[in-house]
mmCIF file of C-alpha atoms in Angstrom:
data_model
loop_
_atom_site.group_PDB
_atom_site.id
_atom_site.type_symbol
_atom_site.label_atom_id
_atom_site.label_comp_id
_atom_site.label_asym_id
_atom_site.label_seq_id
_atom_site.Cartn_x
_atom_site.Cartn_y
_atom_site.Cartn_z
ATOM 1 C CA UNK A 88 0.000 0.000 0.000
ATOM 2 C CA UNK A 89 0.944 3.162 -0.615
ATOM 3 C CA UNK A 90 1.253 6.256 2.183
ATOM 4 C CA UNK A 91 -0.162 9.681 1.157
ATOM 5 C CA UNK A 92 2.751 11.260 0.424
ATOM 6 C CA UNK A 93 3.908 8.400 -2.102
ATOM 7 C CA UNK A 94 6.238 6.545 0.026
ATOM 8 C CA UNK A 95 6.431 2.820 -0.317
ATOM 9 C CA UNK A 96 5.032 1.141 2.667
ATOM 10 C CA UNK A 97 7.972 0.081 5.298
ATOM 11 C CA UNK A 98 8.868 -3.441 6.593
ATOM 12 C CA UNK A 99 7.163 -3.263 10.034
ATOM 13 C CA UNK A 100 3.911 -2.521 8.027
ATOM 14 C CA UNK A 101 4.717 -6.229 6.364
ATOM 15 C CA UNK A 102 5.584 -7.934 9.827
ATOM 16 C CA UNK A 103 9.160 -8.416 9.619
ATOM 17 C CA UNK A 104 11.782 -6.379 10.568
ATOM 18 C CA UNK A 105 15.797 -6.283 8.668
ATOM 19 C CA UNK A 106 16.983 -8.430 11.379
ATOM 20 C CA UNK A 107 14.279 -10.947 11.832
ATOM 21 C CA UNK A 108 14.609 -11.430 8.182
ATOM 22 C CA UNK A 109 18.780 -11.542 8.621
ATOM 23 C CA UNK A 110 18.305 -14.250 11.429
ATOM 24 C CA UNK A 111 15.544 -16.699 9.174
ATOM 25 C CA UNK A 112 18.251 -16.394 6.160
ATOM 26 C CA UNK A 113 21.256 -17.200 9.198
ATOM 27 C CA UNK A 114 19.108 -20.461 10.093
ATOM 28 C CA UNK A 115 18.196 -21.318 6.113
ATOM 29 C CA UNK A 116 21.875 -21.398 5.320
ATOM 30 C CA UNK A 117 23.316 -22.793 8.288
ATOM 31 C CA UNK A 118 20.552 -25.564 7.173
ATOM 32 C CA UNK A 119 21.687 -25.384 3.604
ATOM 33 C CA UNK A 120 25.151 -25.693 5.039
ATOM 34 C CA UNK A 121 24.323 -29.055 7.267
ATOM 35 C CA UNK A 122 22.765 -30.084 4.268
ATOM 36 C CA UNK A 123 25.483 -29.623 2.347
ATOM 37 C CA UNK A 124 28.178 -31.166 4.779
ATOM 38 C CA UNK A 125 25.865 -34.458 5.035
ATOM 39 C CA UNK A 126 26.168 -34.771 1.210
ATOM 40 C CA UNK A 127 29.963 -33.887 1.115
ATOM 41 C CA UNK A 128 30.367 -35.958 4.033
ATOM 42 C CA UNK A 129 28.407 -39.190 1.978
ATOM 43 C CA UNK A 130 30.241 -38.522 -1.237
ATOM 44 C CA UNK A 131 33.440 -38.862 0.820
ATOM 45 C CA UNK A 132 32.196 -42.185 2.231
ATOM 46 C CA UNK A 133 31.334 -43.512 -1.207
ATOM 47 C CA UNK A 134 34.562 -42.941 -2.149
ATOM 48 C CA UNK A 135 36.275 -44.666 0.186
ATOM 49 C CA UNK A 136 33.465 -47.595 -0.089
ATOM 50 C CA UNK A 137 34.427 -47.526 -3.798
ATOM 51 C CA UNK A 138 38.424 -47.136 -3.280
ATOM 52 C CA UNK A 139 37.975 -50.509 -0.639
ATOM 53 C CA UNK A 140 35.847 -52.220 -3.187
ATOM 54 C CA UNK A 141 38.841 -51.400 -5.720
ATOM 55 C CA UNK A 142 41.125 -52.841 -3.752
ATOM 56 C CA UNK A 143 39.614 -55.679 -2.590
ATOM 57 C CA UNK A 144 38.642 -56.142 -6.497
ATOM 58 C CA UNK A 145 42.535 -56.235 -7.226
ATOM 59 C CA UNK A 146 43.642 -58.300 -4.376
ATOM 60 C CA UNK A 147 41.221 -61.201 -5.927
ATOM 61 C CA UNK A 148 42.489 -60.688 -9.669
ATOM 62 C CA UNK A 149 45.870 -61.044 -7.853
ATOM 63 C CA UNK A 150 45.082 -64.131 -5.988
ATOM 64 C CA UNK A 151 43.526 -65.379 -9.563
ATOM 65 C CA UNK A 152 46.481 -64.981 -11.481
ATOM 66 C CA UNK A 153 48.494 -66.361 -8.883
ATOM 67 C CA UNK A 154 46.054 -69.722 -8.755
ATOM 68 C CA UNK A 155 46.548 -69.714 -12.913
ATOM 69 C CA UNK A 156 50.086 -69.256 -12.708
ATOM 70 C CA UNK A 157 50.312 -72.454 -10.191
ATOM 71 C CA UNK A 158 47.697 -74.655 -12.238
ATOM 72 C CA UNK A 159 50.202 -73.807 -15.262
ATOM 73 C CA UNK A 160 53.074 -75.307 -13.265
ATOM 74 C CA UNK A 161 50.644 -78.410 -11.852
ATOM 75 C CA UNK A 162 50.006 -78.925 -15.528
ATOM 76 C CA UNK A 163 53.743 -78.896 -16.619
ATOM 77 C CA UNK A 164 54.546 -81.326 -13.598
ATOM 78 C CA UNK A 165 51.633 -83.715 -14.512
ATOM 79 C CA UNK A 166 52.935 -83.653 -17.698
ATOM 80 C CA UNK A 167 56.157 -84.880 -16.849
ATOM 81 C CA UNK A 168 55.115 -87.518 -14.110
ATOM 82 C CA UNK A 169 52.851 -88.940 -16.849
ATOM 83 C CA UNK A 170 55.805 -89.033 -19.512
ATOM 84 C CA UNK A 171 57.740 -90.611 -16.733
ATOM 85 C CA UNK A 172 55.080 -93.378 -16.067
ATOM 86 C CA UNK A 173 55.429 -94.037 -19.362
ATOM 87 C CA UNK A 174 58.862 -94.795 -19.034
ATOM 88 C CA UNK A 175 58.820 -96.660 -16.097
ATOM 89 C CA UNK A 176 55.728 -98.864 -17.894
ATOM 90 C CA UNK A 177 58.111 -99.540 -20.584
ATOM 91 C CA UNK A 178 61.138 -100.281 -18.245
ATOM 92 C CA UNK A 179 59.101 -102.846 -16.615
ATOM 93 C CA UNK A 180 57.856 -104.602 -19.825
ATOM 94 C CA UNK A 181 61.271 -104.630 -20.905
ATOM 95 C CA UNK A 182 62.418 -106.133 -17.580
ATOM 96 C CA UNK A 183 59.965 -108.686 -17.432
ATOM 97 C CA UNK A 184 61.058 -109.539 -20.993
ATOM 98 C CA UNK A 185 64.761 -110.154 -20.418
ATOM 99 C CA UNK A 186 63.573 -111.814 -16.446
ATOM 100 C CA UNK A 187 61.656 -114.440 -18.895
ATOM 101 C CA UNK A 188 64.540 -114.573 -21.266
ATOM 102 C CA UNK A 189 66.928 -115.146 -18.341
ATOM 103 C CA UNK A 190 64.748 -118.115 -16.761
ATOM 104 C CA UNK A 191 64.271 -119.656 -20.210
ATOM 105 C CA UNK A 192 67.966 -119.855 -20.535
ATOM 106 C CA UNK A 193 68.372 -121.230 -17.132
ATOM 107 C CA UNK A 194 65.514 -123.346 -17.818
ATOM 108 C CA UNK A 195 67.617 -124.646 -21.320
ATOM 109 C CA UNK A 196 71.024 -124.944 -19.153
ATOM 110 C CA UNK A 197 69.030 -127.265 -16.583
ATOM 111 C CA UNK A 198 67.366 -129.408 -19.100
ATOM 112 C CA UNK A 199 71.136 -129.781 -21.471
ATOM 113 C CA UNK A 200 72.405 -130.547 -18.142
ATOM 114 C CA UNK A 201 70.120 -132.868 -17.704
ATOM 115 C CA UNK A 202 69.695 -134.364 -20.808
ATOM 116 C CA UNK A 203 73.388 -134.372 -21.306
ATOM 117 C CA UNK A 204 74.194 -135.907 -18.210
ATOM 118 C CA UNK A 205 72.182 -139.284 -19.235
ATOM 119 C CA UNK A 206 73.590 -141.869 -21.675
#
């Protein structure tokens, strides 16, 4: 409203003065500011939540290259254990051979001896 002499009508006339309205802004931004800090404060957190998960993320692709890297030297020992079964399969076969070869001729030597012992 408008005073008679043209004058725009003052604060008290609206119910607040300069400094009620100074302290309701003090309050809105020390909310604004809690606000604020909260969401800082969670951002921070997630962070760190996603720096932990990072880690813990690297520390099992570690341990998984690690558990490759030992199945890759299991694999090259099977390998060689089974080539050496081989081996020892064919060592055996071959002993057994010359063990039958060897009673056969002591078998032959026992019947000449006594076959040629006789008249």
């Amino acid at each position: 409203m408008a005073s008679p002499d043209g004058a725009a009508v003052s604060d008290d006339a609206m119910g607040l003065t300069q400094r009620d309205l100074l302290m309701e802004m003090r309050e809105d931004i020390r909310g604004l500011k809690a606000t604020v800090d909260a969401i800082a404060k969670d951002q921070a957190l997630g962070a760190e939540r996603r720096a932990s998960m990072q880690r813990s993320a690297d520390s099992i692709y570690d341990r998984l290259d690690e558990h490759d890297r030992d199945l890759d030297r299991m694999l090259a020992w099977q390998n060689r254990a089974d080539g050496a079964l081989v081996l020892a399969r064919w060592a055996l076969g071959a002993s057994l051979v010359s063990l039958l070869a060897v009673a056969l001729q002591v078998l032959a030597a026992v019947g000449h001896a006594i076959n040629g012992g006789l008249p």
